[in-house]
mmCIF file of C-alpha atoms in Angstrom:
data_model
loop_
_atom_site.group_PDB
_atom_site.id
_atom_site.type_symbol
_atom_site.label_atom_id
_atom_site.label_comp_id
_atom_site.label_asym_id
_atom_site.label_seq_id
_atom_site.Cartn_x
_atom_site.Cartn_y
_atom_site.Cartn_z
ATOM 1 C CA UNK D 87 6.275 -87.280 1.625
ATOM 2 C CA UNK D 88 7.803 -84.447 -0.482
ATOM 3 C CA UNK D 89 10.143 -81.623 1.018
ATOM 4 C CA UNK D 90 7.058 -79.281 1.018
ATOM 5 C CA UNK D 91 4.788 -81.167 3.057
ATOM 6 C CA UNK D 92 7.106 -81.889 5.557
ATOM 7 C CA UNK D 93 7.870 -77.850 5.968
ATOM 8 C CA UNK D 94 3.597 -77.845 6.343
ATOM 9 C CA UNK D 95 3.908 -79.639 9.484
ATOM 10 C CA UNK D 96 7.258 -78.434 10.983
ATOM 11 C CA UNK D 97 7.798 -75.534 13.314
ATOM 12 C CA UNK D 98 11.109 -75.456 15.722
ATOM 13 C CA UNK D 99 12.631 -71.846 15.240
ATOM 14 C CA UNK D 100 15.232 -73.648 13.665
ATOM 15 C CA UNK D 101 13.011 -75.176 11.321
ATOM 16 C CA UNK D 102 10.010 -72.746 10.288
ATOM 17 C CA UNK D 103 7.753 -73.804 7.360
ATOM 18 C CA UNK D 104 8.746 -71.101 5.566
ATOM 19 C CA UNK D 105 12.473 -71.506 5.967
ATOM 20 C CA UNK D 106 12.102 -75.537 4.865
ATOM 21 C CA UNK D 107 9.802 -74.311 1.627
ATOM 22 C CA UNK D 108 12.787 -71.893 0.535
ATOM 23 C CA UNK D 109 15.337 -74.997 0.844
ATOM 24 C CA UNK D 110 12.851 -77.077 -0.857
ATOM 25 C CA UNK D 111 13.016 -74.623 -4.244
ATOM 26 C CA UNK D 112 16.680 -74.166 -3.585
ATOM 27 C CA UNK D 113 16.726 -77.728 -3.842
ATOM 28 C CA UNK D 114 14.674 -77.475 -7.355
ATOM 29 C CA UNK D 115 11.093 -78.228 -6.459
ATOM 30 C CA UNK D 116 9.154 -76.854 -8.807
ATOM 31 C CA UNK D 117 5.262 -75.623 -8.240
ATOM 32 C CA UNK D 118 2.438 -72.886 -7.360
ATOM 33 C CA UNK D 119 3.239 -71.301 -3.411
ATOM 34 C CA UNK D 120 -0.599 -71.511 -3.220
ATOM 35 C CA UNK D 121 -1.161 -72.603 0.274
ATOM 36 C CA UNK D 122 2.597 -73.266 0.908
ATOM 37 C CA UNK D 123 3.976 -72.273 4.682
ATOM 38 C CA UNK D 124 0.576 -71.467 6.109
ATOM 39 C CA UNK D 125 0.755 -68.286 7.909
ATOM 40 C CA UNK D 126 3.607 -66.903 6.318
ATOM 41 C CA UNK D 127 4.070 -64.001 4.031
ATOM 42 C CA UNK D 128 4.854 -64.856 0.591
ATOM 43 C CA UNK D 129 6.091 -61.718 -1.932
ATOM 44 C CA UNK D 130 6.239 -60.751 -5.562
ATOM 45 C CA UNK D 131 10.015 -59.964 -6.619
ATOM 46 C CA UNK D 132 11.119 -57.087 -9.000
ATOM 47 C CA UNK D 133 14.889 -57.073 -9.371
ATOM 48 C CA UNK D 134 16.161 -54.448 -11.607
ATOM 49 C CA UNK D 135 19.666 -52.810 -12.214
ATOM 50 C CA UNK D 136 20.758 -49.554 -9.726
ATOM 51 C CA UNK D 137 20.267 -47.207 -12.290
ATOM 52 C CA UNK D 138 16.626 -48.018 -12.462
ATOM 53 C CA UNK D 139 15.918 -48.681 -8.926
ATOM 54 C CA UNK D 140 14.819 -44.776 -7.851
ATOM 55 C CA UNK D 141 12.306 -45.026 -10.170
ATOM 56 C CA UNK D 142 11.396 -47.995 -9.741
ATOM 57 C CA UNK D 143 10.973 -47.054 -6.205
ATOM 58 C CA UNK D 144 8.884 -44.029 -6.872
ATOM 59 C CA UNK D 145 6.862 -45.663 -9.001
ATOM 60 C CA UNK D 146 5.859 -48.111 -6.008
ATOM 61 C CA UNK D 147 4.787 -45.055 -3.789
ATOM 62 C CA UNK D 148 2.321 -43.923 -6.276
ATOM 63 C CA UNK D 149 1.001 -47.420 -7.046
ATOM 64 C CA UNK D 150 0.405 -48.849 -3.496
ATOM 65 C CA UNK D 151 -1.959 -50.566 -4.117
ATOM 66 C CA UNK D 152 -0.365 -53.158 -6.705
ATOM 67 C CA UNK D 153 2.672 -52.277 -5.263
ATOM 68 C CA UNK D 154 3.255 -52.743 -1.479
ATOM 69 C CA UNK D 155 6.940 -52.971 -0.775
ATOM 70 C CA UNK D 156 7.697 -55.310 1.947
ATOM 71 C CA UNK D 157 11.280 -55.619 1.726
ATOM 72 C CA UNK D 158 14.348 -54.151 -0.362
ATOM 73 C CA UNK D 159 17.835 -54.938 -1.033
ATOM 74 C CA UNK D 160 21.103 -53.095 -1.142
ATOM 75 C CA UNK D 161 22.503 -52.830 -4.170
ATOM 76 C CA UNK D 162 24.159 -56.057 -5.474
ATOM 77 C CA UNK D 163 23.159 -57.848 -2.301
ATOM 78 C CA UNK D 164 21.119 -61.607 -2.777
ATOM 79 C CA UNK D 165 19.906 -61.743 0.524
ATOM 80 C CA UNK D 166 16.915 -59.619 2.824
ATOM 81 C CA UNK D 167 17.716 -60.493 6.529
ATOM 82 C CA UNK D 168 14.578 -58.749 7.537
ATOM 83 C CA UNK D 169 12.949 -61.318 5.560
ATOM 84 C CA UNK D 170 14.329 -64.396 5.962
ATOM 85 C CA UNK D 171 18.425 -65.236 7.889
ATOM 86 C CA UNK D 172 19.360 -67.368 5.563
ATOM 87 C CA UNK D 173 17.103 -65.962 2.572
ATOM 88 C CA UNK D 174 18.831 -65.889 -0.955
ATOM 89 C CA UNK D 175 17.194 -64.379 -3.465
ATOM 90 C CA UNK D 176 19.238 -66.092 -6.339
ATOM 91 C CA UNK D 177 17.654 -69.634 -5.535
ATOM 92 C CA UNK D 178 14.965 -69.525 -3.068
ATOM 93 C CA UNK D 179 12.339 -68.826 -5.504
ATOM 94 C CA UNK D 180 10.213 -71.879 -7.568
ATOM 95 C CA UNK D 181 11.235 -70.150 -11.108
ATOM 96 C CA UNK D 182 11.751 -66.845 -12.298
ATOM 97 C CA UNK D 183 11.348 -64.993 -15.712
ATOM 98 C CA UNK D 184 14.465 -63.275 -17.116
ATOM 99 C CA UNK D 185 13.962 -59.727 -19.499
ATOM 100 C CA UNK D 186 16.113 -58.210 -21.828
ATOM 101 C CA UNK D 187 14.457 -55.108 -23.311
ATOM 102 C CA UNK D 188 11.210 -55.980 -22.340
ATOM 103 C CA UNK D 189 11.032 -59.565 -23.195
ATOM 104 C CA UNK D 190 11.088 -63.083 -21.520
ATOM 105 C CA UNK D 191 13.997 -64.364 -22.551
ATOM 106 C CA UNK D 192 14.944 -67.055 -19.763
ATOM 107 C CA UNK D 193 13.046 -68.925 -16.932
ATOM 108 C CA UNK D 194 15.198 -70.624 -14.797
ATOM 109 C CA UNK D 195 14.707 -71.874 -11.730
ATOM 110 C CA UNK D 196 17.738 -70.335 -10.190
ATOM 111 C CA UNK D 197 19.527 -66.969 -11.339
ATOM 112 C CA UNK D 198 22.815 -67.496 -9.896
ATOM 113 C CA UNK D 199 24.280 -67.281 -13.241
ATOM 114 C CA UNK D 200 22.419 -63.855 -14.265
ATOM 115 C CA UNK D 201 23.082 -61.866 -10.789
ATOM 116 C CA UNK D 202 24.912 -58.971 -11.084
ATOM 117 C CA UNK D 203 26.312 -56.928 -8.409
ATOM 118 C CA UNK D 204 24.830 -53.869 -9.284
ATOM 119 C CA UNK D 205 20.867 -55.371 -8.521
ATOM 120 C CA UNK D 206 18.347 -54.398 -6.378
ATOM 121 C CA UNK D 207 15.834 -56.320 -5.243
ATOM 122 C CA UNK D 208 11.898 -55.410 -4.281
ATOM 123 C CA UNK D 209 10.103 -57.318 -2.587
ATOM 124 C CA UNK D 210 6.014 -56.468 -3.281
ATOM 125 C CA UNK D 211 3.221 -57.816 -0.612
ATOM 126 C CA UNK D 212 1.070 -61.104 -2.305
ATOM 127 C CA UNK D 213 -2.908 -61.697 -2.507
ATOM 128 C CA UNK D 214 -1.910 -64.998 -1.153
ATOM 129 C CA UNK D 215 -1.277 -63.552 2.407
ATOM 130 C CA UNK D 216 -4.989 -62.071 2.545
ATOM 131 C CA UNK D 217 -6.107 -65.762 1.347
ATOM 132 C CA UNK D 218 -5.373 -66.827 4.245
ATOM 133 C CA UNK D 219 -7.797 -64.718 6.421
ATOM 134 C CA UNK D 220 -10.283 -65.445 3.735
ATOM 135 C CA UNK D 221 -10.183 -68.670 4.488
ATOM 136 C CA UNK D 222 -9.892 -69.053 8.134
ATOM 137 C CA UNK D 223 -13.721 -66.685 7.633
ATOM 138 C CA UNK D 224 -15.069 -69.965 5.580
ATOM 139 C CA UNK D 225 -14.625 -67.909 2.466
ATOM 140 C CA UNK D 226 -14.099 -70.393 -0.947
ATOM 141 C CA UNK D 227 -11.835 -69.929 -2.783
ATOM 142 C CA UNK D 228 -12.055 -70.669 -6.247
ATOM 143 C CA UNK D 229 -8.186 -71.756 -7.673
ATOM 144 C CA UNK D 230 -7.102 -73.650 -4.238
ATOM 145 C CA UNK D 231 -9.955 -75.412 -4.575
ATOM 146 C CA UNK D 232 -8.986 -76.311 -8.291
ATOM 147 C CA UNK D 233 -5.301 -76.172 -7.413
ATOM 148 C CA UNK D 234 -4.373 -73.889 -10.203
ATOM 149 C CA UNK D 235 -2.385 -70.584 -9.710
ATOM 150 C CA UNK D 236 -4.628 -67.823 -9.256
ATOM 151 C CA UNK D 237 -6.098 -66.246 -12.916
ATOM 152 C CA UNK D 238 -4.839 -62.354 -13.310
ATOM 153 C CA UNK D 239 -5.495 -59.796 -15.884
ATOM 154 C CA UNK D 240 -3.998 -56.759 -17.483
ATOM 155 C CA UNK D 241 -6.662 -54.263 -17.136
ATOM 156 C CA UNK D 242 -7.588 -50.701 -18.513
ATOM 157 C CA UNK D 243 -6.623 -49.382 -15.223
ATOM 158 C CA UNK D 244 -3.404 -46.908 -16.067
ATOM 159 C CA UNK D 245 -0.375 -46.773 -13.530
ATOM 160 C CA UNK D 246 0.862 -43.966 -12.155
ATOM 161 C CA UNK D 247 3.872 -43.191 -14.274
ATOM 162 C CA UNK D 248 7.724 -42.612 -12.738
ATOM 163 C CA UNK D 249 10.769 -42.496 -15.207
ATOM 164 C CA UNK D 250 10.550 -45.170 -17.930
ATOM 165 C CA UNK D 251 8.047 -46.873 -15.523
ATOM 166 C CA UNK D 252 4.031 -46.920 -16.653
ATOM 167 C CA UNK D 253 1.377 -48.622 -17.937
ATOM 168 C CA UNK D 254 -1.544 -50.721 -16.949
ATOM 169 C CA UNK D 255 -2.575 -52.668 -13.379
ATOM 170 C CA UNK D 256 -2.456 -55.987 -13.344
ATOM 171 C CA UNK D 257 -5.654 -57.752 -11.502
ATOM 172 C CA UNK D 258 -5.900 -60.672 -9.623
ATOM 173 C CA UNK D 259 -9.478 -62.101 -9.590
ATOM 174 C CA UNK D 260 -11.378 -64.348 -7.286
ATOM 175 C CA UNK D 261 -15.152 -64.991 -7.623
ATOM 176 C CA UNK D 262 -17.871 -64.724 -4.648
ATOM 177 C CA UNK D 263 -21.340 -64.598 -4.192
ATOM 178 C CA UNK D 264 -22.381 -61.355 -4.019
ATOM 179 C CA UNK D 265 -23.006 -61.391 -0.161
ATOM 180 C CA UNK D 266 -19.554 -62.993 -0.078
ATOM 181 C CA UNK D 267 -18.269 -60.099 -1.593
ATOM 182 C CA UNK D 268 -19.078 -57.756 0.483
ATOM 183 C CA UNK D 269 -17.130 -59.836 3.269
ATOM 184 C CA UNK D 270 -14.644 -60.046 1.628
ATOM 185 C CA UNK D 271 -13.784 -56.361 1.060
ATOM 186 C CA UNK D 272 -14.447 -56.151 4.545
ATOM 187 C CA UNK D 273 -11.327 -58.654 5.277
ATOM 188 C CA UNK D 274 -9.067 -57.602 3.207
ATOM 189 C CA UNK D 275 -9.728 -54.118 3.497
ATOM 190 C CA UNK D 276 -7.744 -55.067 6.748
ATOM 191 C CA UNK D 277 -4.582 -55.816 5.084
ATOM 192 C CA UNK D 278 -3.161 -52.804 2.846
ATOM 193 C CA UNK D 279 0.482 -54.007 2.704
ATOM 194 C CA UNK D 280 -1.046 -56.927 0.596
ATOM 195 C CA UNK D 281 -2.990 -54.983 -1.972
ATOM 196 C CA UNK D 282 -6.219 -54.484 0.363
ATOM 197 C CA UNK D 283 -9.240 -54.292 -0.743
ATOM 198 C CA UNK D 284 -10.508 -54.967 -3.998
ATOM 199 C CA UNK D 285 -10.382 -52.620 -7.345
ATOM 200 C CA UNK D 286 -13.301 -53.833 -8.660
ATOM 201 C CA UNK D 287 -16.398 -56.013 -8.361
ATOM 202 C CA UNK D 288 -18.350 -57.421 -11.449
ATOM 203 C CA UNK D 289 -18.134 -56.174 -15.066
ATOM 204 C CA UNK D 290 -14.961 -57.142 -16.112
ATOM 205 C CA UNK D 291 -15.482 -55.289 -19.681
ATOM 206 C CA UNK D 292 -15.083 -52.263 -17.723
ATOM 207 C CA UNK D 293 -11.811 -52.508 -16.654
ATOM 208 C CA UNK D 294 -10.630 -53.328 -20.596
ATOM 209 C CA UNK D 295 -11.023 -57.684 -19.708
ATOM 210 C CA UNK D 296 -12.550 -59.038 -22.777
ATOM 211 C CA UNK D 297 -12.519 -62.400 -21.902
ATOM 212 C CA UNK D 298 -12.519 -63.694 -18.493
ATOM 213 C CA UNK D 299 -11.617 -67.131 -19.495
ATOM 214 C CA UNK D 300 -8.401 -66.021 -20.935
ATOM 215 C CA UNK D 301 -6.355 -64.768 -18.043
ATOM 216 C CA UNK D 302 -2.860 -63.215 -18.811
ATOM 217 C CA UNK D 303 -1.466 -64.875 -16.370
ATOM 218 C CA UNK D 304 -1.966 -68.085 -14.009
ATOM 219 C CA UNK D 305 -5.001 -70.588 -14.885
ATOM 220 C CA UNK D 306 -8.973 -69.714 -15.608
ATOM 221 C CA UNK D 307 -11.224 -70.837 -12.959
ATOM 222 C CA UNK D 308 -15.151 -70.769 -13.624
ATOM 223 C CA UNK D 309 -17.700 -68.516 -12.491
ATOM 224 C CA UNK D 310 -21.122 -69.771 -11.174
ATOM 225 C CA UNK D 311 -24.202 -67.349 -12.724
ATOM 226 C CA UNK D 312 -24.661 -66.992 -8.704
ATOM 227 C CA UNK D 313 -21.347 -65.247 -8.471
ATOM 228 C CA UNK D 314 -19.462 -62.085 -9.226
ATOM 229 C CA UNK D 315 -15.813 -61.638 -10.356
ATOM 230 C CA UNK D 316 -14.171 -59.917 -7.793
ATOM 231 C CA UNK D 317 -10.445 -57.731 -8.384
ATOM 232 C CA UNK D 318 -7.577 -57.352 -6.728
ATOM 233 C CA UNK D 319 -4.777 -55.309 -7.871
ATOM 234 C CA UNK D 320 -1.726 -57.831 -8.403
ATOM 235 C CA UNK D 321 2.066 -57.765 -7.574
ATOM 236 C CA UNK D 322 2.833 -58.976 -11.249
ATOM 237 C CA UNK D 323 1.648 -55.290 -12.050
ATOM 238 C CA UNK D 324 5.782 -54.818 -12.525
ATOM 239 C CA UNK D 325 6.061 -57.819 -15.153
ATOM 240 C CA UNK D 326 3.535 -55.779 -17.195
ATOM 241 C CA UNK D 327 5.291 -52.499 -17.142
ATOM 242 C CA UNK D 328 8.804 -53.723 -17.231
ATOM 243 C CA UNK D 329 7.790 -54.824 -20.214
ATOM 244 C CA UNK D 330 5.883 -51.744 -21.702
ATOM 245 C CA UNK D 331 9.331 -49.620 -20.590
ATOM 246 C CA UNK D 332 11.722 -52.115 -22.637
ATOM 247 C CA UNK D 333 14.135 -52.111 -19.622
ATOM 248 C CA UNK D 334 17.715 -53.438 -20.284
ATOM 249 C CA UNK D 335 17.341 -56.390 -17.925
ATOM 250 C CA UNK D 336 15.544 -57.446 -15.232
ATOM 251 C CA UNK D 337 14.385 -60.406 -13.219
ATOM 252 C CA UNK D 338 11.043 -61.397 -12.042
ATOM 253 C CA UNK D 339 9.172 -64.176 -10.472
ATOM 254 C CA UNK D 340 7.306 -66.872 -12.026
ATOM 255 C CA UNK D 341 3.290 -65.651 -11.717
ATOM 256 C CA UNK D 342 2.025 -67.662 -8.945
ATOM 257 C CA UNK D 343 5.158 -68.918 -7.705
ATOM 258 C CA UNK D 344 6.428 -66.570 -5.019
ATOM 259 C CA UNK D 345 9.232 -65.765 -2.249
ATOM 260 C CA UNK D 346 8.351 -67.706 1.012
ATOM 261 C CA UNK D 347 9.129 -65.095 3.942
ATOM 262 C CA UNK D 348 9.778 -65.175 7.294
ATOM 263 C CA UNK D 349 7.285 -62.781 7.859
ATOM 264 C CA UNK D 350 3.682 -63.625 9.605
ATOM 265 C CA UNK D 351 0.361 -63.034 8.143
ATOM 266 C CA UNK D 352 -1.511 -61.490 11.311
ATOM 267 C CA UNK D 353 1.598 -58.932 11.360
ATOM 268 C CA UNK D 354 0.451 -57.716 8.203
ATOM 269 C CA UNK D 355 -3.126 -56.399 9.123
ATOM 270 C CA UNK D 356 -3.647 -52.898 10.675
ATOM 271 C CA UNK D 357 -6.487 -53.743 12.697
#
């Protein structure tokens, strides 16, 4: 039994799921967060240097929808008590993407070497906590199934701009049957500090996706000729515009492989 099934089926307030899967990739397991600590809140990361954080932070309130903060560092500091005690931002995560001027130059499963202490850490609400109540409605879905990472696309769908920060949304997507679809706007409409409801239903030409087997990011999944594509705007929405704004440096996760929280689900959903 591996490290990360053990923290499945483990609870003790000394040992939460989510606490045991952050230990687990501190102690270099490697793999998708799909499905990992059930019922806990798992986040996108953007960590940028001081000078760029304002913006980065403004550009956040006018992109809430791909862009729910859920937790935020002070300058130079590795860890978010409000997300996790013992949380460390350096080597909690599965593996993370280094950028220098816009480009992936490392991806490392720990960072302690390229923290700096002038850094700032956001935190951005995942599709994976809305998954969740998906699921516990009977709803399929399509990539846990497969156990591949989720398939996301850059889209057509322009940013609101702030400083050197613009560009286009990034789109998770999920297909449904079409009365499935409905339901599931209806559920995640619940949950706006996780992206919400979807951006878009069907079509995918529309929102500038030529090819919807030939994701960006994450792993194609198939869609039945009974089903609709469904979108979700997508945390990784940074990765793309970090690197349309040729930042300095900056440090990202992994797509699909997140920041376990402390957090709950069901504390994330306003009604």
């Amino acid at each position: 039994m591996t490290v990360l099934v053990a923290a499945q089926q483990t609870g003790t307030p000394d040992t939460l799921p989510s606490r045991q899967a952050r230990l687990a990739y501190r102690g270099g397991e490697v793999g998708s967060t799909a499905g990992i600590a059930p019922g806990f809140v798992q986040g996108n990361l953007a960590i940028l240097p001081a000078e760029f954080a304002g913006a980065f932070h403004r550009f956040c309130q006018l992109n809430p929808k791909p862009c729910p903060i859920i937790g935020m560092s002070d300058v130079g500091s590795p860890h978010i008590p409000a997300l996790g005690a013992d949380l460390d931002i350096r080597t909690d995560v599965p593996r993370y993407r280094v950028w220098r001027d816009g480009e992936v130059v490392d991806e490392p499963t720990d960072v302690t070497k390229h923290w700096r202490d002038d850094l700032v850490t956001f935190v951005l609400g995942c599709s994976f906590s809305f998954e969740e109540a998906l699921l516990d409605e009977g709803m399929p879905i399509r990539h846990i199934e497969q156990n591949v990472r989720v398939p996301m696309y850059r889209t057509n769908i322009a940013c609101g701009e702030a400083g050197p920060f613009a560009g286009p949304m990034v789109v998770s997507m999920r297909p449904f049957k079409p009365a499935d679809a409905i339901r599931a706007v209806q559920i995640t409409s619940r949950y706006p500090a996780v992206h919400g409801a979807p951006v878009h239903l069907g079509h995918p030409h529309l929102i500038g996706i030529k090819d919807i087997a030939k994701p960006d990011y994450g792993d194609p999944v198939p869609v039945a000729d009974d089903e609709i594509p469904v979108f979700w705007a997508c945390g990784v929405t940074p990765q793309s515009v970090i690197n349309a704004a040729k930042v300095p440096f900056a440090i990202t996760h992994s797509p699909g492989l997140m920041l376990v929280t402390d957090l709950k689900n069901r504390n994330m959903a306003v009604i």
